[in-house]
């Protein structure tokens, strides 16, 4: 059975609504990627060095990342040689299979780490404008759908309107938001939020933080202070430190990820606005070049369009046109 057939069978056995979200959310990337892949296969009927060189350019232009592309194409060369793949159309399923392998971390690192003995505390970091507050609101909805009691902590006390924006999401989703006045000490907000969440029997506390990256030293000190307060009150916390990145910013998102990885113990990525870019290959670059799992992806504007990352759904969304053709 071909990889495309197996992929289609596995994906269609899952929830139809999830498959639809990945298909719709990756439409811009798929339209661009599939068109270029088909053009490449038509241009080079046989798999030769010119084919691989142009494939490298295609993948780099999709923001897959230079190091990942070089590694992937070397593997494809070896596979083509070992399996005697001559026809360019026959290499397309192999490409999708290799991409899935590089994304498919189905172990615990691809799922949220939840506290099994009490309240789970998740800390969100990321620069202003990436959709951090919106992500927190959508994740609160995600947990509420699982019948969990959720509380939000408005720890971004410096950006004008951040507290109010989180409050709007709290009202929309139906969860409590613990906040202080603009300009307050974020660590003090976290202290209040933890005690309030405990007293209300919360299962999950989602913590917003400031998104300034102009001075990494100050950012690191501020986040370390926040983490110390959290750890003093909940010794095993934070159970996740999620970095929110805007997929439409491409390599800028990679640069942000590298800086935050240096400054904080980032445990996972939330990649927003994936539906707004034709360069969804950034998912591969982040996963492989930074060794940080992508845990959620934003596939649209609706409250339920933040989806747990699934390698097979992503690959199917990327290659759907080719899969259906085969």
PDB file of C-alpha atoms in Angstrom:
ATOM      1  CA  UNK A   1       0.000   0.000   0.000  1.00  0.00           C
ATOM      2  CA  UNK A   2       1.402   3.435  -0.940  1.00  0.00           C
ATOM      3  CA  UNK A   3       2.181   6.006   1.721  1.00  0.00           C
ATOM      4  CA  UNK A   4      -0.497   8.358   0.322  1.00  0.00           C
ATOM      5  CA  UNK A   5      -3.124   5.611   0.636  1.00  0.00           C
ATOM      6  CA  UNK A   6      -2.062   4.758   4.209  1.00  0.00           C
ATOM      7  CA  UNK A   7      -1.997   8.445   5.141  1.00  0.00           C
ATOM      8  CA  UNK A   8      -5.496   9.008   3.761  1.00  0.00           C
ATOM      9  CA  UNK A   9      -6.847   5.934   5.563  1.00  0.00           C
ATOM     10  CA  UNK A  10      -5.335   6.965   8.922  1.00  0.00           C
ATOM     11  CA  UNK A  11      -6.468  10.563   8.692  1.00  0.00           C
ATOM     12  CA  UNK A  12     -10.012   9.805   7.535  1.00  0.00           C
ATOM     13  CA  UNK A  13     -10.392   7.413  10.464  1.00  0.00           C
ATOM     14  CA  UNK A  14      -9.967  10.389  12.770  1.00  0.00           C
ATOM     15  CA  UNK A  15     -12.482  13.136  13.529  1.00  0.00           C
ATOM     16  CA  UNK A  16     -13.809  14.659  10.304  1.00  0.00           C
ATOM     17  CA  UNK A  17     -14.006  18.147  11.832  1.00  0.00           C
ATOM     18  CA  UNK A  18     -10.293  18.054  12.755  1.00  0.00           C
ATOM     19  CA  UNK A  19      -9.307  16.878   9.268  1.00  0.00           C
ATOM     20  CA  UNK A  20     -11.413  19.679   7.770  1.00  0.00           C
ATOM     21  CA  UNK A  21      -9.726  22.278  10.004  1.00  0.00           C
ATOM     22  CA  UNK A  22      -6.248  21.171   8.923  1.00  0.00           C
ATOM     23  CA  UNK A  23      -7.281  21.027   5.261  1.00  0.00           C
ATOM     24  CA  UNK A  24      -8.892  24.477   5.364  1.00  0.00           C
ATOM     25  CA  UNK A  25      -6.205  26.024   7.558  1.00  0.00           C
ATOM     26  CA  UNK A  26      -3.373  24.872   5.311  1.00  0.00           C
ATOM     27  CA  UNK A  27      -5.051  25.839   2.043  1.00  0.00           C
ATOM     28  CA  UNK A  28      -2.679  28.712   1.230  1.00  0.00           C
ATOM     29  CA  UNK A  29       0.393  26.597   1.890  1.00  0.00           C
ATOM     30  CA  UNK A  30      -1.090  23.590   0.074  1.00  0.00           C
ATOM     31  CA  UNK A  31      -2.109  25.546  -3.019  1.00  0.00           C
ATOM     32  CA  UNK A  32       1.364  27.012  -3.328  1.00  0.00           C
ATOM     33  CA  UNK A  33       3.240  23.850  -2.364  1.00  0.00           C
ATOM     34  CA  UNK A  34       1.229  21.349  -4.410  1.00  0.00           C
ATOM     35  CA  UNK A  35       1.318  23.545  -7.503  1.00  0.00           C
ATOM     36  CA  UNK A  36       5.082  23.856  -7.273  1.00  0.00           C
ATOM     37  CA  UNK A  37       5.540  20.136  -6.585  1.00  0.00           C
ATOM     38  CA  UNK A  38       3.395  19.205  -9.590  1.00  0.00           C
ATOM     39  CA  UNK A  39       5.297  21.677 -11.769  1.00  0.00           C
ATOM     40  CA  UNK A  40       8.577  20.205 -10.561  1.00  0.00           C
ATOM     41  CA  UNK A  41       7.451  16.625 -11.273  1.00  0.00           C
ATOM     42  CA  UNK A  42       6.249  17.633 -14.753  1.00  0.00           C
ATOM     43  CA  UNK A  43       9.476  19.491 -15.510  1.00  0.00           C
ATOM     44  CA  UNK A  44      11.727  16.618 -14.488  1.00  0.00           C
ATOM     45  CA  UNK A  45      10.298  13.300 -15.565  1.00  0.00           C
ATOM     46  CA  UNK A  46      13.280  11.512 -14.038  1.00  0.00           C
ATOM     47  CA  UNK A  47      14.822  11.967 -10.607  1.00  0.00           C
ATOM     48  CA  UNK A  48      18.277  13.463 -11.173  1.00  0.00           C
ATOM     49  CA  UNK A  49      20.554  16.015  -9.538  1.00  0.00           C
ATOM     50  CA  UNK A  50      18.795  18.949 -11.227  1.00  0.00           C
ATOM     51  CA  UNK A  51      15.509  17.709  -9.750  1.00  0.00           C
ATOM     52  CA  UNK A  52      16.968  17.593  -6.239  1.00  0.00           C
ATOM     53  CA  UNK A  53      18.557  21.040  -6.561  1.00  0.00           C
ATOM     54  CA  UNK A  54      15.253  22.597  -7.583  1.00  0.00           C
ATOM     55  CA  UNK A  55      13.452  20.667  -4.811  1.00  0.00           C
ATOM     56  CA  UNK A  56      15.875  22.236  -2.318  1.00  0.00           C
ATOM     57  CA  UNK A  57      14.962  25.717  -3.584  1.00  0.00           C
ATOM     58  CA  UNK A  58      11.241  24.898  -3.419  1.00  0.00           C
ATOM     59  CA  UNK A  59      11.413  23.694   0.192  1.00  0.00           C
ATOM     60  CA  UNK A  60      13.566  26.618   1.327  1.00  0.00           C
ATOM     61  CA  UNK A  61      11.075  29.044  -0.255  1.00  0.00           C
ATOM     62  CA  UNK A  62       8.347  27.361   1.854  1.00  0.00           C
ATOM     63  CA  UNK A  63      10.306  28.292   5.017  1.00  0.00           C
ATOM     64  CA  UNK A  64      11.210  24.687   5.797  1.00  0.00           C
ATOM     65  CA  UNK A  65      14.667  25.890   6.908  1.00  0.00           C
ATOM     66  CA  UNK A  66      18.024  25.416   5.189  1.00  0.00           C
ATOM     67  CA  UNK A  67      19.449  22.797   7.571  1.00  0.00           C
ATOM     68  CA  UNK A  68      16.252  20.732   7.523  1.00  0.00           C
ATOM     69  CA  UNK A  69      16.045  20.958   3.725  1.00  0.00           C
ATOM     70  CA  UNK A  70      19.643  19.807   3.209  1.00  0.00           C
ATOM     71  CA  UNK A  71      19.105  16.881   5.588  1.00  0.00           C
ATOM     72  CA  UNK A  72      15.789  15.936   3.962  1.00  0.00           C
ATOM     73  CA  UNK A  73      17.076  16.087   0.389  1.00  0.00           C
ATOM     74  CA  UNK A  74      20.133  13.990   1.303  1.00  0.00           C
ATOM     75  CA  UNK A  75      17.780  11.352   2.736  1.00  0.00           C
ATOM     76  CA  UNK A  76      15.666  11.478  -0.432  1.00  0.00           C
ATOM     77  CA  UNK A  77      18.739  11.020  -2.613  1.00  0.00           C
ATOM     78  CA  UNK A  78      19.698   7.945  -0.577  1.00  0.00           C
ATOM     79  CA  UNK A  79      16.161   6.519  -0.679  1.00  0.00           C
ATOM     80  CA  UNK A  80      15.864   7.086  -4.429  1.00  0.00           C
ATOM     81  CA  UNK A  81      19.162   5.285  -4.911  1.00  0.00           C
ATOM     82  CA  UNK A  82      18.355   2.341  -2.620  1.00  0.00           C
ATOM     83  CA  UNK A  83      14.810   1.847  -3.949  1.00  0.00           C
ATOM     84  CA  UNK A  84      15.762   2.629  -7.546  1.00  0.00           C
ATOM     85  CA  UNK A  85      13.179   5.436  -7.847  1.00  0.00           C
ATOM     86  CA  UNK A  86      13.541   6.915 -11.337  1.00  0.00           C
ATOM     87  CA  UNK A  87      10.182   8.601 -12.013  1.00  0.00           C
ATOM     88  CA  UNK A  88       9.733  12.028 -10.398  1.00  0.00           C
ATOM     89  CA  UNK A  89       6.036  11.309  -9.694  1.00  0.00           C
ATOM     90  CA  UNK A  90       7.077   8.292  -7.619  1.00  0.00           C
ATOM     91  CA  UNK A  91       9.277  10.400  -5.351  1.00  0.00           C
ATOM     92  CA  UNK A  92       6.360  12.601  -4.201  1.00  0.00           C
ATOM     93  CA  UNK A  93       4.945  10.039  -1.701  1.00  0.00           C
ATOM     94  CA  UNK A  94       8.500   9.512  -0.422  1.00  0.00           C
ATOM     95  CA  UNK A  95       8.853  13.261   0.189  1.00  0.00           C
ATOM     96  CA  UNK A  96       5.587  13.366   2.151  1.00  0.00           C
ATOM     97  CA  UNK A  97       6.603  10.291   4.157  1.00  0.00           C
ATOM     98  CA  UNK A  98       9.946  11.865   5.095  1.00  0.00           C
ATOM     99  CA  UNK A  99       8.216  15.098   6.100  1.00  0.00           C
ATOM    100  CA  UNK A 100       5.831  13.160   8.346  1.00  0.00           C
ATOM    101  CA  UNK A 101       8.737  11.309   9.962  1.00  0.00           C
ATOM    102  CA  UNK A 102      10.413  14.626  10.787  1.00  0.00           C
ATOM    103  CA  UNK A 103       7.207  16.004  12.288  1.00  0.00           C
ATOM    104  CA  UNK A 104       5.821  12.900  13.916  1.00  0.00           C
ATOM    105  CA  UNK A 105       6.797  13.073  17.549  1.00  0.00           C
ATOM    106  CA  UNK A 106       3.839  11.152  18.929  1.00  0.00           C
ATOM    107  CA  UNK A 107       5.434  10.642  22.334  1.00  0.00           C
ATOM    108  CA  UNK A 108       4.650  12.683  25.386  1.00  0.00           C
ATOM    109  CA  UNK A 109       6.605  15.721  24.165  1.00  0.00           C
ATOM    110  CA  UNK A 110       3.919  16.462  21.544  1.00  0.00           C
ATOM    111  CA  UNK A 111       1.167  16.544  24.174  1.00  0.00           C
ATOM    112  CA  UNK A 112       0.678  19.043  26.971  1.00  0.00           C
ATOM    113  CA  UNK A 113       2.272  18.056  30.258  1.00  0.00           C
ATOM    114  CA  UNK A 114      -0.556  18.055  32.809  1.00  0.00           C
ATOM    115  CA  UNK A 115      -0.201  17.912  36.588  1.00  0.00           C
ATOM    116  CA  UNK A 116      -1.679  14.613  37.729  1.00  0.00           C
ATOM    117  CA  UNK A 117      -1.796  15.639  41.400  1.00  0.00           C
ATOM    118  CA  UNK A 118      -3.392  19.059  41.398  1.00  0.00           C
ATOM    119  CA  UNK A 119      -3.661  22.253  39.390  1.00  0.00           C
ATOM    120  CA  UNK A 120      -1.780  22.544  36.090  1.00  0.00           C
ATOM    121  CA  UNK A 121      -0.003  25.876  35.552  1.00  0.00           C
ATOM    122  CA  UNK A 122       0.886  26.897  31.981  1.00  0.00           C
ATOM    123  CA  UNK A 123       3.038  29.961  31.317  1.00  0.00           C
ATOM    124  CA  UNK A 124       2.786  31.749  27.957  1.00  0.00           C
ATOM    125  CA  UNK A 125       5.661  33.764  26.485  1.00  0.00           C
ATOM    126  CA  UNK A 126       6.119  35.570  23.168  1.00  0.00           C
ATOM    127  CA  UNK A 127       6.503  39.032  21.665  1.00  0.00           C
ATOM    128  CA  UNK A 128       3.601  41.444  21.316  1.00  0.00           C
ATOM    129  CA  UNK A 129       1.398  40.955  18.281  1.00  0.00           C
ATOM    130  CA  UNK A 130       1.777  37.202  17.793  1.00  0.00           C
ATOM    131  CA  UNK A 131      -1.667  36.363  19.175  1.00  0.00           C
ATOM    132  CA  UNK A 132      -0.626  35.342  22.691  1.00  0.00           C
ATOM    133  CA  UNK A 133      -3.716  36.645  24.494  1.00  0.00           C
ATOM    134  CA  UNK A 134      -6.030  35.188  21.846  1.00  0.00           C
ATOM    135  CA  UNK A 135      -4.226  31.845  22.149  1.00  0.00           C
ATOM    136  CA  UNK A 136      -4.768  31.835  25.919  1.00  0.00           C
ATOM    137  CA  UNK A 137      -8.472  32.495  25.397  1.00  0.00           C
ATOM    138  CA  UNK A 138      -8.777  29.716  22.829  1.00  0.00           C
ATOM    139  CA  UNK A 139      -6.856  27.264  25.008  1.00  0.00           C
ATOM    140  CA  UNK A 140      -9.159  28.142  27.904  1.00  0.00           C
ATOM    141  CA  UNK A 141     -12.062  27.158  25.633  1.00  0.00           C
ATOM    142  CA  UNK A 142     -10.224  23.929  24.721  1.00  0.00           C
ATOM    143  CA  UNK A 143      -9.921  22.978  28.406  1.00  0.00           C
ATOM    144  CA  UNK A 144     -13.507  23.976  29.182  1.00  0.00           C
ATOM    145  CA  UNK A 145     -14.638  21.607  26.437  1.00  0.00           C
ATOM    146  CA  UNK A 146     -12.919  18.904  28.516  1.00  0.00           C
ATOM    147  CA  UNK A 147     -14.974  19.964  31.566  1.00  0.00           C
ATOM    148  CA  UNK A 148     -11.977  21.497  33.320  1.00  0.00           C
ATOM    149  CA  UNK A 149     -12.253  24.575  35.539  1.00  0.00           C
ATOM    150  CA  UNK A 150      -9.938  27.251  34.141  1.00  0.00           C
ATOM    151  CA  UNK A 151      -8.589  30.523  35.567  1.00  0.00           C
ATOM    152  CA  UNK A 152      -6.556  33.127  33.635  1.00  0.00           C
ATOM    153  CA  UNK A 153      -3.770  35.305  35.071  1.00  0.00           C
ATOM    154  CA  UNK A 154      -3.326  38.732  33.426  1.00  0.00           C
ATOM    155  CA  UNK A 155       0.448  38.892  33.856  1.00  0.00           C
ATOM    156  CA  UNK A 156       1.105  41.202  30.892  1.00  0.00           C
ATOM    157  CA  UNK A 157       0.748  44.376  32.936  1.00  0.00           C
ATOM    158  CA  UNK A 158       2.836  46.584  30.637  1.00  0.00           C
ATOM    159  CA  UNK A 159       1.142  46.487  27.218  1.00  0.00           C
ATOM    160  CA  UNK A 160      -1.721  48.955  27.005  1.00  0.00           C
ATOM    161  CA  UNK A 161      -4.982  47.064  26.719  1.00  0.00           C
ATOM    162  CA  UNK A 162      -3.535  43.594  27.420  1.00  0.00           C
ATOM    163  CA  UNK A 163      -5.441  43.188  30.706  1.00  0.00           C
ATOM    164  CA  UNK A 164      -8.701  44.308  29.141  1.00  0.00           C
ATOM    165  CA  UNK A 165      -8.177  42.029  26.138  1.00  0.00           C
ATOM    166  CA  UNK A 166      -7.706  39.003  28.389  1.00  0.00           C
ATOM    167  CA  UNK A 167     -10.791  40.088  30.342  1.00  0.00           C
ATOM    168  CA  UNK A 168     -12.835  40.092  27.133  1.00  0.00           C
ATOM    169  CA  UNK A 169     -11.679  36.543  26.399  1.00  0.00           C
ATOM    170  CA  UNK A 170     -12.507  35.512  29.957  1.00  0.00           C
ATOM    171  CA  UNK A 171     -16.068  36.796  29.510  1.00  0.00           C
ATOM    172  CA  UNK A 172     -16.378  35.190  26.097  1.00  0.00           C
ATOM    173  CA  UNK A 173     -15.220  31.758  27.252  1.00  0.00           C
ATOM    174  CA  UNK A 174     -16.791  31.984  30.698  1.00  0.00           C
ATOM    175  CA  UNK A 175     -13.715  31.794  32.952  1.00  0.00           C
ATOM    176  CA  UNK A 176     -12.374  33.977  35.767  1.00  0.00           C
ATOM    177  CA  UNK A 177      -9.511  36.413  35.086  1.00  0.00           C
ATOM    178  CA  UNK A 178      -7.245  37.474  37.963  1.00  0.00           C
ATOM    179  CA  UNK A 179      -5.816  40.914  37.324  1.00  0.00           C
ATOM    180  CA  UNK A 180      -4.359  44.052  38.899  1.00  0.00           C
ATOM    181  CA  UNK A 181      -3.881  47.596  37.652  1.00  0.00           C
ATOM    182  CA  UNK A 182      -1.800  48.313  34.539  1.00  0.00           C
ATOM    183  CA  UNK A 183       1.884  48.612  35.467  1.00  0.00           C
ATOM    184  CA  UNK A 184       1.615  46.240  38.447  1.00  0.00           C
ATOM    185  CA  UNK A 185       4.333  43.732  39.282  1.00  0.00           C
ATOM    186  CA  UNK A 186       3.646  40.614  37.146  1.00  0.00           C
ATOM    187  CA  UNK A 187       4.978  38.348  39.909  1.00  0.00           C
ATOM    188  CA  UNK A 188       2.422  39.808  42.330  1.00  0.00           C
ATOM    189  CA  UNK A 189      -0.326  39.075  39.803  1.00  0.00           C
ATOM    190  CA  UNK A 190       0.861  35.458  39.570  1.00  0.00           C
ATOM    191  CA  UNK A 191       0.879  35.118  43.362  1.00  0.00           C
ATOM    192  CA  UNK A 192      -2.716  36.380  43.585  1.00  0.00           C
ATOM    193  CA  UNK A 193      -3.795  34.258  40.618  1.00  0.00           C
ATOM    194  CA  UNK A 194      -2.403  31.024  42.071  1.00  0.00           C
ATOM    195  CA  UNK A 195      -4.142  31.559  45.413  1.00  0.00           C
ATOM    196  CA  UNK A 196      -7.397  32.586  43.726  1.00  0.00           C
ATOM    197  CA  UNK A 197      -7.255  29.579  41.384  1.00  0.00           C
ATOM    198  CA  UNK A 198      -6.596  27.203  44.274  1.00  0.00           C
ATOM    199  CA  UNK A 199      -9.450  28.642  46.349  1.00  0.00           C
ATOM    200  CA  UNK A 200     -11.810  28.237  43.382  1.00  0.00           C
ATOM    201  CA  UNK A 201     -10.762  24.633  42.750  1.00  0.00           C
ATOM    202  CA  UNK A 202      -9.281  25.327  39.333  1.00  0.00           C
ATOM    203  CA  UNK A 203      -7.854  22.487  37.275  1.00  0.00           C
ATOM    204  CA  UNK A 204      -5.811  24.755  35.004  1.00  0.00           C
ATOM    205  CA  UNK A 205      -4.223  28.196  35.429  1.00  0.00           C
ATOM    206  CA  UNK A 206      -3.167  29.918  32.191  1.00  0.00           C
ATOM    207  CA  UNK A 207      -0.664  32.746  32.742  1.00  0.00           C
ATOM    208  CA  UNK A 208      -0.056  35.639  30.357  1.00  0.00           C
ATOM    209  CA  UNK A 209       3.315  37.451  30.465  1.00  0.00           C
ATOM    210  CA  UNK A 210       4.824  40.618  28.996  1.00  0.00           C
ATOM    211  CA  UNK A 211       5.936  40.394  25.376  1.00  0.00           C
ATOM    212  CA  UNK A 212       8.907  42.709  25.325  1.00  0.00           C
ATOM    213  CA  UNK A 213      12.056  41.368  23.694  1.00  0.00           C
ATOM    214  CA  UNK A 214      14.057  44.577  23.303  1.00  0.00           C
ATOM    215  CA  UNK A 215      16.178  43.744  26.330  1.00  0.00           C
ATOM    216  CA  UNK A 216      16.688  40.023  26.824  1.00  0.00           C
ATOM    217  CA  UNK A 217      18.363  40.515  30.209  1.00  0.00           C
ATOM    218  CA  UNK A 218      15.333  42.319  31.662  1.00  0.00           C
ATOM    219  CA  UNK A 219      12.960  39.839  30.042  1.00  0.00           C
ATOM    220  CA  UNK A 220      14.850  36.901  31.510  1.00  0.00           C
ATOM    221  CA  UNK A 221      14.958  38.458  34.986  1.00  0.00           C
ATOM    222  CA  UNK A 222      11.255  39.253  34.862  1.00  0.00           C
ATOM    223  CA  UNK A 223      10.293  35.744  33.713  1.00  0.00           C
ATOM    224  CA  UNK A 224      12.624  34.148  36.256  1.00  0.00           C
ATOM    225  CA  UNK A 225      10.955  36.161  39.010  1.00  0.00           C
ATOM    226  CA  UNK A 226       7.512  35.076  37.802  1.00  0.00           C
ATOM    227  CA  UNK A 227       8.632  31.438  37.652  1.00  0.00           C
ATOM    228  CA  UNK A 228      10.116  31.608  41.178  1.00  0.00           C
ATOM    229  CA  UNK A 229       6.790  32.826  42.567  1.00  0.00           C
ATOM    230  CA  UNK A 230       4.904  30.097  40.699  1.00  0.00           C
ATOM    231  CA  UNK A 231       7.319  27.373  41.845  1.00  0.00           C
ATOM    232  CA  UNK A 232       7.156  28.526  45.460  1.00  0.00           C
ATOM    233  CA  UNK A 233       3.366  28.177  45.468  1.00  0.00           C
ATOM    234  CA  UNK A 234       3.140  25.114  43.175  1.00  0.00           C
ATOM    235  CA  UNK A 235       6.509  23.300  43.409  1.00  0.00           C
ATOM    236  CA  UNK A 236       6.099  21.234  40.223  1.00  0.00           C
ATOM    237  CA  UNK A 237       5.001  24.258  38.130  1.00  0.00           C
ATOM    238  CA  UNK A 238       5.046  25.669  35.545  1.00  0.00           C
ATOM    239  CA  UNK A 239       4.124  22.418  33.865  1.00  0.00           C
ATOM    240  CA  UNK A 240       4.502  23.988  30.437  1.00  0.00           C
ATOM    241  CA  UNK A 241       6.186  27.129  29.104  1.00  0.00           C
ATOM    242  CA  UNK A 242       4.546  27.706  25.726  1.00  0.00           C
ATOM    243  CA  UNK A 243       6.115  30.091  23.232  1.00  0.00           C
ATOM    244  CA  UNK A 244       3.544  31.685  20.921  1.00  0.00           C
ATOM    245  CA  UNK A 245       4.823  32.449  17.405  1.00  0.00           C
ATOM    246  CA  UNK A 246       3.149  34.026  14.370  1.00  0.00           C
ATOM    247  CA  UNK A 247       3.549  31.676  11.377  1.00  0.00           C
ATOM    248  CA  UNK A 248       3.159  34.557   8.907  1.00  0.00           C
ATOM    249  CA  UNK A 249       6.457  36.094  10.084  1.00  0.00           C
ATOM    250  CA  UNK A 250       8.456  33.103   8.820  1.00  0.00           C
ATOM    251  CA  UNK A 251      12.141  33.338   9.659  1.00  0.00           C
ATOM    252  CA  UNK A 252      11.459  36.152  12.148  1.00  0.00           C
ATOM    253  CA  UNK A 253       9.493  33.585  14.148  1.00  0.00           C
ATOM    254  CA  UNK A 254      12.561  31.334  14.085  1.00  0.00           C
ATOM    255  CA  UNK A 255      14.730  34.182  15.384  1.00  0.00           C
ATOM    256  CA  UNK A 256      12.244  34.869  18.197  1.00  0.00           C
ATOM    257  CA  UNK A 257      12.179  31.187  19.107  1.00  0.00           C
ATOM    258  CA  UNK A 258      15.964  31.095  19.371  1.00  0.00           C
ATOM    259  CA  UNK A 259      16.001  34.160  21.643  1.00  0.00           C
ATOM    260  CA  UNK A 260      13.251  32.899  23.922  1.00  0.00           C
ATOM    261  CA  UNK A 261      14.858  29.457  24.063  1.00  0.00           C
ATOM    262  CA  UNK A 262      17.993  31.140  25.397  1.00  0.00           C
ATOM    263  CA  UNK A 263      16.055  33.231  27.920  1.00  0.00           C
ATOM    264  CA  UNK A 264      13.463  30.714  29.164  1.00  0.00           C
ATOM    265  CA  UNK A 265      12.851  26.982  29.465  1.00  0.00           C
ATOM    266  CA  UNK A 266      10.462  26.788  26.517  1.00  0.00           C
ATOM    267  CA  UNK A 267       8.780  23.371  26.469  1.00  0.00           C
ATOM    268  CA  UNK A 268       6.534  23.798  23.439  1.00  0.00           C
ATOM    269  CA  UNK A 269       5.437  26.049  20.581  1.00  0.00           C
ATOM    270  CA  UNK A 270       2.007  27.388  19.706  1.00  0.00           C
ATOM    271  CA  UNK A 271       2.114  28.463  16.055  1.00  0.00           C
ATOM    272  CA  UNK A 272      -0.653  30.960  15.293  1.00  0.00           C
ATOM    273  CA  UNK A 273      -2.085  32.238  11.987  1.00  0.00           C
ATOM    274  CA  UNK A 274      -0.965  29.169  10.032  1.00  0.00           C
ATOM    275  CA  UNK A 275      -4.018  29.708   7.838  1.00  0.00           C
ATOM    276  CA  UNK A 276      -2.670  33.133   6.847  1.00  0.00           C
ATOM    277  CA  UNK A 277       0.593  32.021   5.245  1.00  0.00           C
ATOM    278  CA  UNK A 278       1.679  30.090   2.150  1.00  0.00           C
ATOM    279  CA  UNK A 279       4.857  29.100   4.009  1.00  0.00           C
ATOM    280  CA  UNK A 280       3.672  26.476   6.465  1.00  0.00           C
ATOM    281  CA  UNK A 281       7.038  24.746   6.218  1.00  0.00           C
ATOM    282  CA  UNK A 282       8.057  26.857   9.224  1.00  0.00           C
ATOM    283  CA  UNK A 283       6.573  24.030  11.357  1.00  0.00           C
ATOM    284  CA  UNK A 284       9.343  21.704  10.138  1.00  0.00           C
ATOM    285  CA  UNK A 285      12.060  24.284  10.700  1.00  0.00           C
ATOM    286  CA  UNK A 286      10.984  24.901  14.295  1.00  0.00           C
ATOM    287  CA  UNK A 287      10.602  21.212  15.124  1.00  0.00           C
ATOM    288  CA  UNK A 288      13.909  20.109  13.608  1.00  0.00           C
ATOM    289  CA  UNK A 289      16.257  23.060  13.984  1.00  0.00           C
ATOM    290  CA  UNK A 290      15.211  24.110  17.482  1.00  0.00           C
ATOM    291  CA  UNK A 291      14.197  20.688  18.837  1.00  0.00           C
ATOM    292  CA  UNK A 292      11.062  22.165  20.400  1.00  0.00           C
ATOM    293  CA  UNK A 293       7.757  20.357  19.833  1.00  0.00           C
ATOM    294  CA  UNK A 294       4.895  22.236  18.178  1.00  0.00           C
ATOM    295  CA  UNK A 295       1.974  21.541  20.521  1.00  0.00           C
ATOM    296  CA  UNK A 296      -0.835  23.646  19.043  1.00  0.00           C
ATOM    297  CA  UNK A 297      -1.480  25.372  15.717  1.00  0.00           C
ATOM    298  CA  UNK A 298      -3.857  28.200  14.897  1.00  0.00           C
ATOM    299  CA  UNK A 299      -5.885  27.307  11.802  1.00  0.00           C
ATOM    300  CA  UNK A 300      -8.431  30.134  11.734  1.00  0.00           C
ATOM    301  CA  UNK A 301     -10.230  32.880  13.623  1.00  0.00           C
ATOM    302  CA  UNK A 302     -12.868  30.810  15.419  1.00  0.00           C
ATOM    303  CA  UNK A 303     -12.556  29.897  19.079  1.00  0.00           C
ATOM    304  CA  UNK A 304     -12.146  26.192  18.237  1.00  0.00           C
ATOM    305  CA  UNK A 305      -9.623  26.745  15.436  1.00  0.00           C
ATOM    306  CA  UNK A 306      -6.683  26.282  17.821  1.00  0.00           C
ATOM    307  CA  UNK A 307      -5.905  22.589  17.357  1.00  0.00           C
ATOM    308  CA  UNK A 308      -3.454  20.172  19.000  1.00  0.00           C
ATOM    309  CA  UNK A 309      -0.687  19.583  16.479  1.00  0.00           C
ATOM    310  CA  UNK A 310      -0.947  16.300  14.577  1.00  0.00           C
ATOM    311  CA  UNK A 311       1.840  15.333  12.161  1.00  0.00           C
ATOM    312  CA  UNK A 312      -0.352  13.162   9.936  1.00  0.00           C
ATOM    313  CA  UNK A 313      -3.137  15.740   9.765  1.00  0.00           C
ATOM    314  CA  UNK A 314      -0.548  18.401   8.906  1.00  0.00           C
ATOM    315  CA  UNK A 315       1.032  16.278   6.158  1.00  0.00           C
ATOM    316  CA  UNK A 316      -2.389  15.369   4.771  1.00  0.00           C
ATOM    317  CA  UNK A 317      -3.411  19.045   4.803  1.00  0.00           C
ATOM    318  CA  UNK A 318      -0.195  19.885   2.963  1.00  0.00           C
ATOM    319  CA  UNK A 319      -0.425  17.105   0.367  1.00  0.00           C
ATOM    320  CA  UNK A 320      -4.203  16.663   0.107  1.00  0.00           C
ATOM    321  CA  UNK A 321      -4.297  17.578  -3.584  1.00  0.00           C
ATOM    322  CA  UNK A 322      -1.592  15.049  -4.407  1.00  0.00           C
ATOM    323  CA  UNK A 323      -3.125  12.409  -2.126  1.00  0.00           C
ATOM    324  CA  UNK A 324      -6.519  12.720  -3.816  1.00  0.00           C
ATOM    325  CA  UNK A 325      -4.924  12.564  -7.263  1.00  0.00           C
ATOM    326  CA  UNK A 326      -3.165   9.322  -6.365  1.00  0.00           C
TER     327      UNK A 326
END
